[in-house]
CSV table of C-alpha atoms in Angstrom, one decimal:
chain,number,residue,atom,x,y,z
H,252,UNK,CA,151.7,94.0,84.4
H,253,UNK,CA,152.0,90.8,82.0
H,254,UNK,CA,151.3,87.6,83.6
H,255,UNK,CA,152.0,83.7,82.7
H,256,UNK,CA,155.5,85.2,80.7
H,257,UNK,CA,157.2,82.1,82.1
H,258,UNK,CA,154.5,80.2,79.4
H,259,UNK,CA,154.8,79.7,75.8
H,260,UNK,CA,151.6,80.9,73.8
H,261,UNK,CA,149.2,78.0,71.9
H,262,UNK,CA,146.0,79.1,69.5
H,263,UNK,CA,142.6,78.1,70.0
H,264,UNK,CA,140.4,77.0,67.0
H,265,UNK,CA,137.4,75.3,66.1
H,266,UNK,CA,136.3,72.9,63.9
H,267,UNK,CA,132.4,71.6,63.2
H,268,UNK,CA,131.5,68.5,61.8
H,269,UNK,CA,128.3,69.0,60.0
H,270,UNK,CA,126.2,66.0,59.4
H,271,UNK,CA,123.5,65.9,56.8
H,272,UNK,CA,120.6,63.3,55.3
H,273,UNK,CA,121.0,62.8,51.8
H,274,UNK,CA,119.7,59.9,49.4
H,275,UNK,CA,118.9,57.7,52.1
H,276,UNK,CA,123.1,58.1,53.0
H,277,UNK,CA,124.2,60.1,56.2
H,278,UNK,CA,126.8,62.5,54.8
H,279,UNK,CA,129.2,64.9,56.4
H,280,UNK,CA,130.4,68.5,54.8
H,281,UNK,CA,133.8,68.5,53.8
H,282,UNK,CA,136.0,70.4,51.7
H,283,UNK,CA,139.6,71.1,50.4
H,284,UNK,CA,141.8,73.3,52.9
H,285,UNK,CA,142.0,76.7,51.5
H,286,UNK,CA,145.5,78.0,53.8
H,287,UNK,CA,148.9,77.1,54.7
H,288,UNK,CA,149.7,74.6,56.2
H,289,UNK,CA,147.8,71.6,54.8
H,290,UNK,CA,146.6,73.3,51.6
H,291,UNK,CA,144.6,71.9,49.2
H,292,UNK,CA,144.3,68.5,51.2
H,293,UNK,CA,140.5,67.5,52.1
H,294,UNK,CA,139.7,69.0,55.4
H,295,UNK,CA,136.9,70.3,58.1
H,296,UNK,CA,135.7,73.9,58.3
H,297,UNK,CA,136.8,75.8,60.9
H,298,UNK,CA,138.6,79.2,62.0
H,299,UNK,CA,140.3,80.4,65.2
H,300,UNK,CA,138.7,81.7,68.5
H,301,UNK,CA,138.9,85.5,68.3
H,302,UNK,CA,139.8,87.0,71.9
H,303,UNK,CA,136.4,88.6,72.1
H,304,UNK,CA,134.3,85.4,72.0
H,305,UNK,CA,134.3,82.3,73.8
H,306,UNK,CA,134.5,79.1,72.2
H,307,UNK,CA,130.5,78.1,71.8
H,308,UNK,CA,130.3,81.7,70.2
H,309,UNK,CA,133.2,80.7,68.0
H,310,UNK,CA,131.2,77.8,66.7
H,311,UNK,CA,128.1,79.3,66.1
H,312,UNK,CA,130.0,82.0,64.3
H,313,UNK,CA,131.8,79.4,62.2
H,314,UNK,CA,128.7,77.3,61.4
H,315,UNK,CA,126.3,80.6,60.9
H,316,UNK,CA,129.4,81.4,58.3
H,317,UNK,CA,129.7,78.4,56.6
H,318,UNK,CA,125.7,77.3,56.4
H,319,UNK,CA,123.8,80.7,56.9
H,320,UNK,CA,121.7,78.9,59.2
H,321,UNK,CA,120.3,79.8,62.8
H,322,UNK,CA,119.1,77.9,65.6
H,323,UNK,CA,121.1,74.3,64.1
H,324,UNK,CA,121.5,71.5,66.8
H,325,UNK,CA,125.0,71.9,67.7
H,326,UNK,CA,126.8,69.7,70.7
H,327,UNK,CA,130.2,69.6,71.6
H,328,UNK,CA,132.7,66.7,70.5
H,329,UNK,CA,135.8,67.7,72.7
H,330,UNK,CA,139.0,69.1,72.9
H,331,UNK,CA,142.2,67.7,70.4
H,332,UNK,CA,145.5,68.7,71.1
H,333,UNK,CA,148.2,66.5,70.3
H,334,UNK,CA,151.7,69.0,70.6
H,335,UNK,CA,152.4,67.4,66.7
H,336,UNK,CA,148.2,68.0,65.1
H,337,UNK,CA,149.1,71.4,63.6
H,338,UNK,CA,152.6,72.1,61.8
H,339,UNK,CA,152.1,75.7,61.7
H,340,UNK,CA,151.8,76.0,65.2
H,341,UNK,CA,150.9,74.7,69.0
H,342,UNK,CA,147.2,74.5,68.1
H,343,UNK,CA,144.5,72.9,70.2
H,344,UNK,CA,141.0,73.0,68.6
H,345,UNK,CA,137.3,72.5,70.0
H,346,UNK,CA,135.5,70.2,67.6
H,347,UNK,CA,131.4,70.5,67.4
H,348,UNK,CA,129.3,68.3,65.5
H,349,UNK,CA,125.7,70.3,64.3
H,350,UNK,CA,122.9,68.5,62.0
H,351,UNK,CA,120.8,70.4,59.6
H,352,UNK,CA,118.6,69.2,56.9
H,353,UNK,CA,120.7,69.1,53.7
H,354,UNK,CA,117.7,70.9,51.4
H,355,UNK,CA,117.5,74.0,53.7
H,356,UNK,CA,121.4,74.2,52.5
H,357,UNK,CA,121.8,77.3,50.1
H,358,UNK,CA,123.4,75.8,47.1
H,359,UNK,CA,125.4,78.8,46.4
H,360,UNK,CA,126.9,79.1,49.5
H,361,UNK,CA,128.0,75.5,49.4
H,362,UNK,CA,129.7,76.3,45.9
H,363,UNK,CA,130.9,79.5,47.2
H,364,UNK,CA,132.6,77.7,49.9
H,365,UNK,CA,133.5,74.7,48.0
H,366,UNK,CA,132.8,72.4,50.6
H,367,UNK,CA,131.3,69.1,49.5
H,368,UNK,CA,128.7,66.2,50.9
H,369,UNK,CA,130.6,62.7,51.3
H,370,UNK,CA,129.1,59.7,52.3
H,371,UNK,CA,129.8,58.9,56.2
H,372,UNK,CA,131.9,55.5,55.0
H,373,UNK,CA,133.5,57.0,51.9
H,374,UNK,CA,135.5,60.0,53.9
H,375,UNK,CA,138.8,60.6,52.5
H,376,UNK,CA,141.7,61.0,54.5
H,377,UNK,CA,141.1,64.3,56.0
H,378,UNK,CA,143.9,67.3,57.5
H,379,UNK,CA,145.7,66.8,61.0
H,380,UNK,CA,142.9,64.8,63.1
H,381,UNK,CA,139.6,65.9,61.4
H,382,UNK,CA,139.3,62.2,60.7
H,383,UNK,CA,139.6,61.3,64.3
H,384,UNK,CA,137.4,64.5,65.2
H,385,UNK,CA,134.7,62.6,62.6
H,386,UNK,CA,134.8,59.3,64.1
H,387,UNK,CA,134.5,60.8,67.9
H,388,UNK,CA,131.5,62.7,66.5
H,389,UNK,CA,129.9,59.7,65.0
H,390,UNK,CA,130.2,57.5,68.6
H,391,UNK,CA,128.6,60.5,70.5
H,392,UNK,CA,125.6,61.3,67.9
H,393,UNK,CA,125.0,57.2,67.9
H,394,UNK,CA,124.6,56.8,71.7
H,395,UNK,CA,122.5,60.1,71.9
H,396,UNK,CA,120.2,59.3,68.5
H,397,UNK,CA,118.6,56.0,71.0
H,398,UNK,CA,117.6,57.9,73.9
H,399,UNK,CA,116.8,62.1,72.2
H,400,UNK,CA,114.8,62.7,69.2
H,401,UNK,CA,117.9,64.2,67.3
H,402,UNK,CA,116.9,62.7,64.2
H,403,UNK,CA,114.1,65.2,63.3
H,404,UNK,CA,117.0,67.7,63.1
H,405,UNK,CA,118.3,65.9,59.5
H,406,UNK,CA,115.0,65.4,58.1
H,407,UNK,CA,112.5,68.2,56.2
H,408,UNK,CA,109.6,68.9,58.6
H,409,UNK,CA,107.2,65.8,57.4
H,410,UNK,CA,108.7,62.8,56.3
H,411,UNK,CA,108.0,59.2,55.7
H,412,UNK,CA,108.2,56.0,58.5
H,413,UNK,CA,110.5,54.8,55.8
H,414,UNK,CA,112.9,58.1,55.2
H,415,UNK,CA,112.9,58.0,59.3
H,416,UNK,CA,113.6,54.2,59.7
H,417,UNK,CA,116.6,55.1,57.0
H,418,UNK,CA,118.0,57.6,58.5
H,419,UNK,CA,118.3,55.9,61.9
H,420,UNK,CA,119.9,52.9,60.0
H,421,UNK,CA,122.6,55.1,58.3
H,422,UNK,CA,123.9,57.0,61.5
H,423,UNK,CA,123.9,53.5,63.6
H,424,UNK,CA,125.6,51.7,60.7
H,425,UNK,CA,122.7,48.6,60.7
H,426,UNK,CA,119.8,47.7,59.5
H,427,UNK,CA,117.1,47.4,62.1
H,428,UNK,CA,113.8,45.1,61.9
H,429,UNK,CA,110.9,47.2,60.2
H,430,UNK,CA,108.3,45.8,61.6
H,431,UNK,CA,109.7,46.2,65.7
H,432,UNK,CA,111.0,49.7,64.2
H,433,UNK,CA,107.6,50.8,62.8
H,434,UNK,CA,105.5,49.6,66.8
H,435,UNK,CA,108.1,51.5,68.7
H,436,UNK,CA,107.8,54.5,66.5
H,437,UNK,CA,103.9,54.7,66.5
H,438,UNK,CA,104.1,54.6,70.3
H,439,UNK,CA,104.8,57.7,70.3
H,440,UNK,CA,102.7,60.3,71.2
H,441,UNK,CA,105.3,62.8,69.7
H,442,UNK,CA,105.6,61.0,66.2
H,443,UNK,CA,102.3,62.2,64.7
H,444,UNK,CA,100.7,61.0,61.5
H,445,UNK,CA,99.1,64.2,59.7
H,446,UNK,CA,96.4,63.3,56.5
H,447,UNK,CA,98.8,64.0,54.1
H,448,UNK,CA,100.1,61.7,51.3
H,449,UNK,CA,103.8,61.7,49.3
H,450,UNK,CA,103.6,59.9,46.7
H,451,UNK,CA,106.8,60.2,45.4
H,452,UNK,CA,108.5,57.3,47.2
H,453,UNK,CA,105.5,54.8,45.5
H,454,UNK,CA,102.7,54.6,43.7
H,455,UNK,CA,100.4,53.6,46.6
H,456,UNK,CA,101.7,56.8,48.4
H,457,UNK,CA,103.1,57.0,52.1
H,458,UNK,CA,102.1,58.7,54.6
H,459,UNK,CA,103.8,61.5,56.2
H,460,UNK,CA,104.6,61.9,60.1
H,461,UNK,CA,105.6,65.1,62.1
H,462,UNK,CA,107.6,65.8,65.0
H,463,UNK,CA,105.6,66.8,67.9
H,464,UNK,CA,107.7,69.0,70.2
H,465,UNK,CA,105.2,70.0,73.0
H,466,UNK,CA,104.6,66.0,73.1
H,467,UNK,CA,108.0,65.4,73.3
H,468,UNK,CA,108.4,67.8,75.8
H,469,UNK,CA,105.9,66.2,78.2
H,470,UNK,CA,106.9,62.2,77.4
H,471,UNK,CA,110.3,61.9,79.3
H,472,UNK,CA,111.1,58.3,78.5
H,473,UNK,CA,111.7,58.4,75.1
H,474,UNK,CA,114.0,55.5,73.5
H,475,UNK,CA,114.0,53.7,70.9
């Protein structure tokens, strides 16, 4: 028996929005279109939900595909589906936004892809509503970097007060105070200095700080 005939079919996709940490700039991995309609113009990466997978799996297939990554920090954005987003067809698509740290990013497989790392506030006009899709993205990752340690997911595994106080300036969009920045930061128990020195970023030297997830995981009032 065939049900819901009365009903015209849509498609289901997803797209991810995958932010990365580069040169004290938040970026975003974009690239140019590679099928009809809509190709060649600077777009997402994405793919259609297959009828053996739900749409989480989807993602995670789409991202594994695209970064050759596991275990990324990947949240959902929401649903888009606006009758006119898609000239092909009726196509509503599930936007994710993940973070990874842009030097664990196989080179190669970027190229291979030919996706590209554009600064958050240089993003061309994207495909459809991938622009829209970005900006959503941004709102929700903003509200959610002040009150969940999110941030460690876009740096390497020690970093520097400074790269950390960058960082969290380039996904709000301001500058914050460095000295109020610095006190909140060394209040917590979860932010912890190790003995180790980079001295690239001066010639005094810096020290570097680790996350701290069993610390984090017993301090329940984080915010900055």
């Amino acid at each position: 028996m065939t049900y819901y005939k009365e009903y015209s079919k849509v498609w289901v996709s997803v797209d991810v929005i995958i932010f990365g940490f580069d040169e004290g700039k938040l970026k975003v991995l974009i690239g140019r279109r590679q099928m009809d309609p809509g190709r060649g113009e600077w777009s997402l990466y994405g793919g259609f939900v297959s009828a053996d997978e739900n749409i989480d799996e989807a993602a995670q297939r789409t991202l594994k595909k695209l970064t050759g990554l596991n275990n990324l920090y990947m949240r959902q954005v929401g649903a888009f589906g606006s009758i006119d987003r898609d000239p092909g067809e009726r196509v509503i698509s599930i936007a994710y936004y993940a973070l990874i740290n842009v030097k664990d990013y196989d080179e190669k497989l970027r190229v291979e892809h030919g996706v590209e790392w554009i600064d958050i506030n240089k993003i061309p006009t994207l495909y459809s509503d991938h622009n829209l899709m970005i900006e959503q993205a941004l709102r929700i990752m903003r509200q959610k970097i002040k009150t969940a340690p999110i941030s460690f997911r876009l740096l390497p595994s020690l970093f520097t007060l400074t790269q950390l106080q960058r960082l969290y300036e380039a996904v709000i969009g301001e500058e914050v105070d460095k000295r109020n920045f610095r006190k909140r930061i060394k209040e917590m128990d979860f932010i912890e200095k190790t003995n180790l020195i980079d001295k690239k970023s001066s010639k005094r030297g810096a020290a570097l700080y680790r996350f701290n997830t069993k610390a984090y995981n017993e301090d329940s009032n984080f915010k900055l």
